Amino acid sequence: MSTAQTDPPPAKSGTPTWVKVLVPVIATGGLAVTGVVVAILVFVLTAWLNLPLPVFGFDEPPEQPIAFPHTVHAGTDVLMDINGNPRIAPDNSQLTGLGLDCTFCHRTVTTSGTAGVPPVQLCSFCHRVVGSEDRAGLAQLRDITFLEPFVDAINWQRVHRLPDSVRFVHDPHIRFLSNHPAAIGNNDAVTGLASVNPSQVCSTCHGSVATMEKVKQVEPLKMGQCVNCHRDNNAPVDCSTCHF
Ligand code: HEC
Ligand code: HEC
Ligand code: HEC
Ligand code: HEC
Ligand code: HEC
């Protein structure tokens, strides 16, 4: 009887057990650290290079309490009905947007840091008399302004919002761009002019709001974009200009 066959010496594998256990632990631990480092790098790079991170919901504007169309109020294009046909006025002409100035509603944009959204009184100034009954948004507006006169402000949801650590002020930008149309973005029609109306500069940072059924953010408005324009136009670039 051979005991050598049934009782072999313990097999000697090349790698000690503790290494087998530790290698995957170190490997995954290393991966986690690498992952965090990569995530931080991506964040910093996208912040500098103007690349929006889609995970922040950059493309999705918030739901508004009333579907307020800038097309109808600020635009000048022919308005379409829900079937995509031009809307016809009682005198048989095609209905177009009203072409109101941006500053008609965003009244503080040339004089203060915030642009401001109009009070409901401004809406009812027109909608007491204007607007067909069958428009859903107008029915909502009437509920707010006429059933409970002026008690409730409309709770508009913010579309653009910089982090709390950042300071932005509208008025110096509107002044500067009005007098330097070459620096205006998204509006080639004005770049050759000597000066323009304040409502013509907004496209630089907000795109063509007058053609938006629902406002959404179209410019990344990341630090790189702010700093590049500041550098190109001799505006201050030290951190305290924009950070508290
Ligand atoms: C009749 C009034 C009116 C006019 C005219 C008007 N707006 Fe507005 N605007 C509003 C209201 C109300 C809101 C809030 C609801 C919304 O976001 O759709 C708003 C929202 C906005 C926002 C989003 C604000 C945020 O929360 O970030 C921008 C940007 C804006 N308007 C730009 C413009 C520009 C540019 C023009 C001119 C082309 C313009 N508006 C003309 C009433 C107006
Ligand atoms: C200068 C006058 C004027 C002001 C101020 C005004 N509107 Fe209007 N609005 C109009 C006209 C004109 C129409 C088109 C009516 C129609 O389609 O029958 C309209 C249409 C609308 C519609 C229906 C859009 C559609 O096609 O479904 C809504 C909703 C609306 N306005 C909300 C508002 C709100 C909210 C405010 C205030 C921030 C406001 N409006 C301020 C004149 C005005
Ligand atoms: C240089 C870029 C720039 C220009 C030009 C600009 N905006 Fe803005 N706007 C911003 C930024 C950035 C925010 C977000 C500010 C924040 O979160 O503090 C903002 C926010 C807003 C808001 C919502 C908050 C508020 O201030 O009431 C409105 C409304 C608005 N802009 C309207 C306008 C209009 C109208 C014009 C043109 C007259 C204009 N903006 C021009 C960058 C710009
Ligand atoms: C289109 C070019 C442009 C863009 C984009 C721009 N700025 Fe400016 N900004 C200027 C100019 C030019 C001035 C100086 C205006 C003046 O006072 O003559 C200025 C001034 C400022 C000031 C006031 C500085 C002071 O005098 O105290 C602040 C704050 C500021 N910008 C923040 C921002 C932030 C934050 C962003 C990005 C969200 C931004 N800017 C995007 C051109 C721009
Ligand atoms: C012209 C305006 C401007 C100047 C100057 C500026 N920043 Fe910013 N910074 C921004 C804006 C806008 C954001 C937010 C958007 C983003 O994340 O890019 C930001 C974001 C940041 C963030 C990311 C953290 C956060 O608050 O979201 C850091 C860190 C930062 N800035 C550091 C700096 C430093 C350091 C300097 C000076 C070398 C500086 N910034 C100068 C506009 C500016």
XYZ file of C-alpha atoms and ligand atoms in Angstrom:
459
model
C 0.000 0.000 0.000
C 1.411 3.301 -0.934
C 0.662 6.192 1.339
C 2.493 8.538 -0.992
C -0.491 8.373 -3.377
C -3.224 9.126 -0.817
C -1.227 11.538 1.297
C 0.706 13.802 -1.022
C 2.709 16.696 0.325
C 0.667 19.874 0.342
C 0.592 21.305 -3.165
C 2.795 24.306 -3.444
C 1.195 26.952 -5.501
C 3.375 29.821 -6.641
C 1.289 32.512 -4.909
C 0.652 32.687 -1.181
C -3.019 32.891 -0.201
C -2.747 36.366 1.370
C -1.549 37.724 -1.942
C -4.482 36.073 -3.775
C -6.852 37.798 -1.390
C -5.113 41.133 -1.346
C -4.524 41.552 -5.079
C -8.200 41.986 -5.980
C -8.719 44.186 -2.913
C -5.822 46.427 -3.881
C -6.908 46.335 -7.510
C -10.502 47.392 -6.795
C -9.367 49.866 -4.152
C -6.985 51.322 -6.695
C -9.802 51.418 -9.224
C -12.029 53.319 -6.842
C -9.304 55.882 -6.176
C -8.562 56.134 -9.905
C -12.286 56.548 -10.549
C -12.550 59.404 -8.086
C -9.455 61.101 -9.519
C -10.805 60.719 -13.076
C -14.220 62.054 -12.018
C -12.594 65.118 -10.433
C -10.422 65.691 -13.510
C -13.436 65.403 -15.815
C -15.355 67.878 -13.667
C -12.521 70.401 -13.583
C -11.810 70.019 -17.314
C -15.446 70.409 -18.323
C -15.700 73.455 -16.063
C -12.700 75.046 -17.794
C -13.430 73.935 -21.331
C -17.089 75.005 -21.450
C -18.322 71.453 -21.907
C -21.638 71.010 -20.131
C -22.122 67.751 -18.277
C -25.440 66.347 -19.484
C -25.925 64.574 -16.141
C -26.814 67.962 -14.629
C -30.001 68.061 -16.709
C -28.618 70.960 -18.777
C -31.078 70.225 -21.592
C -34.271 69.869 -19.604
C -35.971 73.122 -18.645
C -38.134 72.959 -15.501
C -41.927 72.649 -15.687
C -43.469 76.144 -15.323
C -46.750 76.817 -13.451
C -48.106 78.429 -16.654
C -46.852 77.554 -20.127
C -45.615 81.061 -20.996
C -44.489 81.279 -24.653
C -41.759 83.831 -25.469
C -42.622 83.268 -29.152
C -46.025 84.937 -28.761
C -44.765 87.874 -26.682
C -41.178 88.608 -27.758
C -41.039 86.888 -31.158
C -42.123 88.288 -34.506
C -42.576 85.032 -36.447
C -45.984 83.822 -37.667
C -47.710 81.903 -34.869
C -48.810 78.332 -35.507
C -51.833 76.511 -34.136
C -51.591 73.042 -32.604
C -51.917 71.460 -36.064
C -48.946 73.415 -37.401
C -51.050 75.791 -39.536
C -50.625 79.596 -39.398
C -53.055 81.261 -36.991
C -55.414 83.713 -38.694
C -56.573 87.002 -37.117
C -60.210 88.190 -37.414
C -59.135 90.492 -40.278
C -57.773 87.434 -42.145
C -54.107 88.364 -41.720
C -51.662 85.863 -40.235
C -51.023 86.280 -36.510
C -47.410 87.013 -35.582
C -45.639 87.384 -32.249
C -45.953 90.791 -30.568
C -42.212 91.545 -30.713
C -42.145 93.131 -27.242
C -38.715 94.249 -26.021
C -37.122 91.940 -23.493
C -36.794 94.953 -21.201
C -40.584 95.508 -21.297
C -40.866 92.535 -18.923
C -37.331 92.049 -17.572
C -37.298 95.630 -16.364
C -34.319 95.699 -14.020
C -31.858 94.071 -16.415
C -30.205 97.365 -17.430
C -30.065 98.816 -13.929
C -29.303 95.969 -11.534
C -27.673 92.590 -11.133
C -30.860 90.611 -11.653
C -33.014 90.800 -14.775
C -36.256 90.274 -12.859
C -39.400 88.442 -13.946
C -42.541 90.600 -14.295
C -45.231 90.685 -11.608
C -48.563 89.128 -12.499
C -50.106 92.622 -12.715
C -48.147 93.189 -15.907
C -49.673 90.043 -17.424
C -53.207 90.941 -16.450
C -52.674 94.474 -17.781
C -53.086 92.834 -21.209
C -54.875 89.600 -20.405
C -57.783 91.251 -18.669
C -58.888 91.919 -22.256
C -56.505 90.108 -24.635
C -56.367 86.450 -25.580
C -58.751 83.810 -26.817
C -60.666 81.776 -24.240
C -59.474 78.442 -25.591
C -55.803 78.904 -24.687
C -55.021 76.628 -21.755
C -52.230 78.878 -20.406
C -54.579 81.844 -20.371
C -57.241 79.927 -18.462
C -54.594 79.202 -15.802
C -53.541 82.840 -15.787
C -57.155 83.968 -15.297
C -57.550 81.549 -12.406
C -54.551 83.113 -10.724
C -55.186 86.763 -11.507
C -58.939 87.087 -11.542
C -60.336 84.523 -9.148
C -57.856 85.547 -6.476
C -56.847 89.042 -7.566
C -53.117 89.563 -7.074
C -52.823 87.482 -3.927
C -50.589 84.870 -5.489
C -47.416 85.663 -7.319
C -46.756 83.128 -10.061
C -44.148 80.722 -8.807
C -41.889 80.743 -11.909
C -39.127 78.145 -11.778
C -35.568 79.290 -12.424
C -34.048 78.098 -15.705
C -30.535 79.545 -15.338
C -28.820 79.247 -11.988
C -25.113 79.598 -11.245
C -23.661 77.966 -8.127
C -24.027 80.045 -4.925
C -20.282 80.672 -4.867
C -20.484 82.688 -8.097
C -21.403 86.345 -8.500
C -23.024 87.484 -11.749
C -24.496 90.912 -12.442
C -26.480 91.823 -15.558
C -26.188 95.613 -15.789
C -22.480 96.033 -16.666
C -22.828 93.305 -19.310
C -25.881 94.875 -20.935
C -24.177 98.301 -20.956
C -20.943 96.933 -22.383
C -22.560 94.754 -25.065
C -25.003 97.488 -26.145
C -21.970 99.665 -26.921
C -19.763 96.856 -28.318
C -22.025 94.811 -30.611
C -18.998 92.954 -32.027
C -18.843 91.050 -28.719
C -22.501 89.924 -28.926
C -22.923 86.207 -29.510
C -25.629 84.289 -31.458
C -26.780 87.372 -33.385
C -24.709 88.075 -36.505
C -27.126 90.766 -37.713
C -25.910 93.290 -35.128
C -22.141 92.814 -35.022
C -21.428 95.608 -37.558
C -23.494 98.262 -35.763
C -22.063 100.977 -33.501
C -24.584 100.400 -30.714
C -27.774 98.412 -30.203
C -30.884 98.262 -28.046
C -30.365 96.308 -24.755
C -32.834 93.638 -25.892
C -30.466 92.728 -28.736
C -27.604 91.631 -26.471
C -29.326 88.898 -24.449
C -28.675 86.238 -27.112
C -24.980 86.237 -26.112
C -25.751 84.194 -23.019
C -29.362 83.068 -23.528
C -29.588 82.245 -27.242
C -32.669 83.168 -29.243
C -35.271 83.303 -26.453
C -37.793 85.065 -28.713
C -38.093 81.862 -30.768
C -38.441 79.552 -27.751
C -41.832 78.143 -26.907
C -40.316 77.244 -23.538
C -37.099 78.920 -22.321
C -34.174 76.611 -21.879
C -30.500 77.104 -21.222
C -28.573 76.855 -24.486
C -25.208 78.303 -23.441
C -23.098 76.312 -20.953
C -22.265 79.520 -18.988
C -19.265 77.776 -17.490
C -16.292 79.550 -15.998
C -14.223 79.196 -19.199
C -16.828 81.127 -21.198
C -16.964 83.959 -18.644
C -13.178 84.183 -18.303
C -12.507 84.043 -22.065
C -14.837 86.937 -22.739
C -13.417 88.908 -19.817
C -9.894 88.378 -21.125
C -10.868 89.351 -24.703
C -12.492 92.572 -23.517
C -10.132 93.739 -20.763
C -12.626 92.972 -18.011
C -11.231 91.798 -14.640
C -10.287 88.091 -14.348
C -9.122 87.825 -10.737
C -11.040 85.197 -8.786
C -12.779 87.722 -6.533
C -14.493 89.323 -9.550
C -16.833 86.345 -9.828
C -16.379 84.427 -6.569
C -17.511 85.481 -3.110
C -44.380 89.539 -21.744
C -43.267 89.441 -20.840
C -41.913 88.925 -21.323
C -41.156 89.345 -22.394
C -41.494 90.399 -23.442
C -39.917 88.596 -22.333
N -39.929 87.742 -21.254
Fe -38.446 86.512 -20.674
N -39.639 85.737 -19.202
C -40.922 86.162 -18.911
C -41.498 85.311 -17.893
C -42.891 85.420 -17.309
C -40.496 84.354 -17.570
C -40.594 83.211 -16.545
C -41.228 82.001 -17.157
C -40.302 81.210 -18.047
O -39.167 80.929 -17.651
O -40.748 80.876 -19.169
C -39.348 84.649 -18.411
C -38.157 83.953 -18.386
C -37.012 84.307 -19.110
C -35.715 83.689 -18.981
C -35.383 82.540 -18.053
C -35.075 83.076 -16.671
C -34.499 82.027 -15.760
O -35.214 81.579 -14.860
O -33.347 81.643 -15.950
C -34.868 84.318 -19.841
C -33.398 84.030 -20.042
C -35.641 85.312 -20.531
N -36.943 85.287 -20.058
C -35.139 86.139 -21.507
C -35.927 86.967 -22.295
C -35.441 87.631 -23.488
C -34.023 87.517 -24.008
C -36.476 88.352 -23.995
C -36.490 89.167 -25.272
C -36.161 88.444 -26.494
C -37.621 88.131 -23.102
N -37.239 87.283 -22.104
C -38.869 88.728 -23.243
C -41.563 87.243 -19.477
C -41.143 87.915 -20.616
C -48.585 93.630 -24.201
C -49.664 92.719 -23.901
C -49.324 91.404 -23.222
C -48.669 91.225 -22.020
C -48.066 92.268 -21.098
C -48.697 89.798 -21.767
N -49.327 89.137 -22.788
Fe -49.657 87.138 -22.926
N -50.430 87.359 -24.777
C -50.668 88.573 -25.397
C -51.274 88.323 -26.709
C -51.689 89.368 -27.730
C -51.392 86.912 -26.820
C -51.971 86.122 -27.990
C -53.408 85.827 -27.680
C -53.959 84.691 -28.478
O -53.201 83.812 -28.828
O -55.155 84.676 -28.686
C -50.876 86.345 -25.584
C -50.893 84.999 -25.288
C -50.573 84.459 -24.048
C -50.744 83.073 -23.683
C -51.348 81.991 -24.560
C -50.301 81.486 -25.493
C -50.772 80.368 -26.362
O -50.579 80.493 -27.555
O -51.293 79.391 -25.819
C -50.307 82.936 -22.392
C -50.268 81.682 -21.547
C -49.864 84.233 -21.948
N -50.052 85.150 -22.986
C -49.364 84.506 -20.689
C -48.872 85.732 -20.302
C -48.206 85.981 -19.037
C -47.969 84.943 -17.960
C -47.857 87.298 -19.026
C -47.101 88.047 -17.942
C -45.764 87.568 -17.679
C -48.309 87.881 -20.274
N -48.902 86.905 -21.026
C -48.149 89.215 -20.622
C -50.377 89.827 -24.890
C -49.717 90.083 -23.702
C -23.039 87.867 -20.095
C -24.092 86.873 -20.060
C -25.526 87.325 -19.952
C -26.203 88.276 -20.684
C -25.666 89.154 -21.794
C -27.575 88.259 -20.225
N -27.722 87.328 -19.226
Fe -29.426 86.874 -18.240
N -28.412 85.551 -17.043
C -27.073 85.249 -17.188
C -26.676 84.345 -16.118
C -25.277 83.780 -15.901
C -27.831 84.120 -15.345
C -27.937 83.274 -14.073
C -27.569 84.192 -12.921
C -27.463 83.531 -11.569
O -27.765 82.347 -11.398
O -27.081 84.264 -10.632
C -28.913 84.890 -15.954
C -30.226 84.939 -15.496
C -31.259 85.619 -16.121
C -32.631 85.636 -15.662
C -33.187 84.924 -14.415
C -32.649 85.540 -13.157
C -32.777 87.028 -13.061
O -31.729 87.714 -13.105
O -33.904 87.552 -12.991
C -33.351 86.403 -16.549
C -34.843 86.719 -16.499
C -32.405 86.883 -17.550
N -31.143 86.372 -17.254
C -32.750 87.711 -18.607
C -31.831 88.357 -19.427
C -32.174 89.369 -20.409
C -33.577 89.867 -20.696
C -31.009 89.760 -20.995
C -30.795 90.837 -22.054
C -31.352 92.174 -21.743
C -29.920 88.979 -20.386
N -30.464 88.154 -19.433
C -28.579 89.070 -20.725
C -26.222 85.710 -18.152
C -26.505 86.721 -19.048
C -19.685 88.534 -23.796
C -18.600 88.740 -22.875
C -18.796 88.396 -21.422
C -19.276 87.237 -20.906
C -19.734 85.983 -21.652
C -19.242 87.382 -19.467
N -18.778 88.623 -19.124
Fe -18.673 89.397 -17.241
N -18.103 91.168 -17.981
C -17.776 91.416 -19.296
C -17.279 92.779 -19.431
C -16.766 93.432 -20.710
C -17.320 93.347 -18.131
C -16.903 94.766 -17.715
C -18.046 95.671 -18.012
C -17.725 97.096 -17.629
O -17.854 97.408 -16.448
O -17.341 97.832 -18.517
C -17.847 92.309 -17.248
C -18.069 92.505 -15.881
C -18.425 91.487 -15.004
C -18.610 91.657 -13.588
C -18.510 92.963 -12.816
C -17.078 93.184 -12.482
C -16.931 94.437 -11.647
O -16.718 95.489 -12.254
O -17.082 94.340 -10.442
C -18.902 90.402 -13.072
C -19.168 90.056 -11.617
C -18.914 89.470 -14.178
N -18.640 90.178 -15.334
C -19.168 88.116 -14.068
C -19.355 87.264 -15.159
C -19.705 85.870 -15.049
C -19.882 85.108 -13.748
C -19.851 85.406 -16.319
C -20.231 84.014 -16.787
C -21.478 83.477 -16.298
C -19.566 86.506 -17.209
N -19.249 87.613 -16.476
C -19.631 86.404 -18.588
C -17.931 90.546 -20.357
C -18.473 89.265 -20.287
C -15.387 85.840 -15.051
C -15.903 85.056 -13.949
C -15.015 84.082 -13.210
C -13.719 84.277 -12.771
C -12.821 85.486 -12.995
C -13.351 83.081 -12.037
N -14.404 82.193 -12.027
Fe -14.425 80.363 -11.136
N -16.328 80.027 -11.808
C -17.057 80.924 -12.544
C -18.349 80.340 -12.839
C -19.469 80.977 -13.634
C -18.362 79.062 -12.229
C -19.538 78.073 -12.182
C -19.701 77.339 -13.463
C -18.673 76.301 -13.622
O -18.684 75.334 -12.863
O -17.815 76.460 -14.513
C -17.074 78.893 -11.612
C -16.698 77.759 -10.904
C -15.481 77.622 -10.235
C -15.130 76.458 -9.473
C -15.946 75.198 -9.315
C -16.677 75.228 -7.989
C -17.984 75.865 -8.071
O -18.205 76.863 -7.360
O -18.850 75.385 -8.833
C -13.893 76.698 -8.943
C -13.082 75.792 -8.021
C -13.465 78.015 -9.398
N -14.479 78.543 -10.176
C -12.292 78.631 -9.065
C -11.839 79.842 -9.587
C -10.523 80.422 -9.336
C -9.457 79.783 -8.458
C -10.481 81.612 -10.012
C -9.301 82.587 -10.116
C -8.117 82.045 -10.770
C -11.764 81.786 -10.675
N -12.552 80.695 -10.400
C -12.105 82.895 -11.447
C -16.677 82.183 -12.944
C -15.434 82.764 -12.733
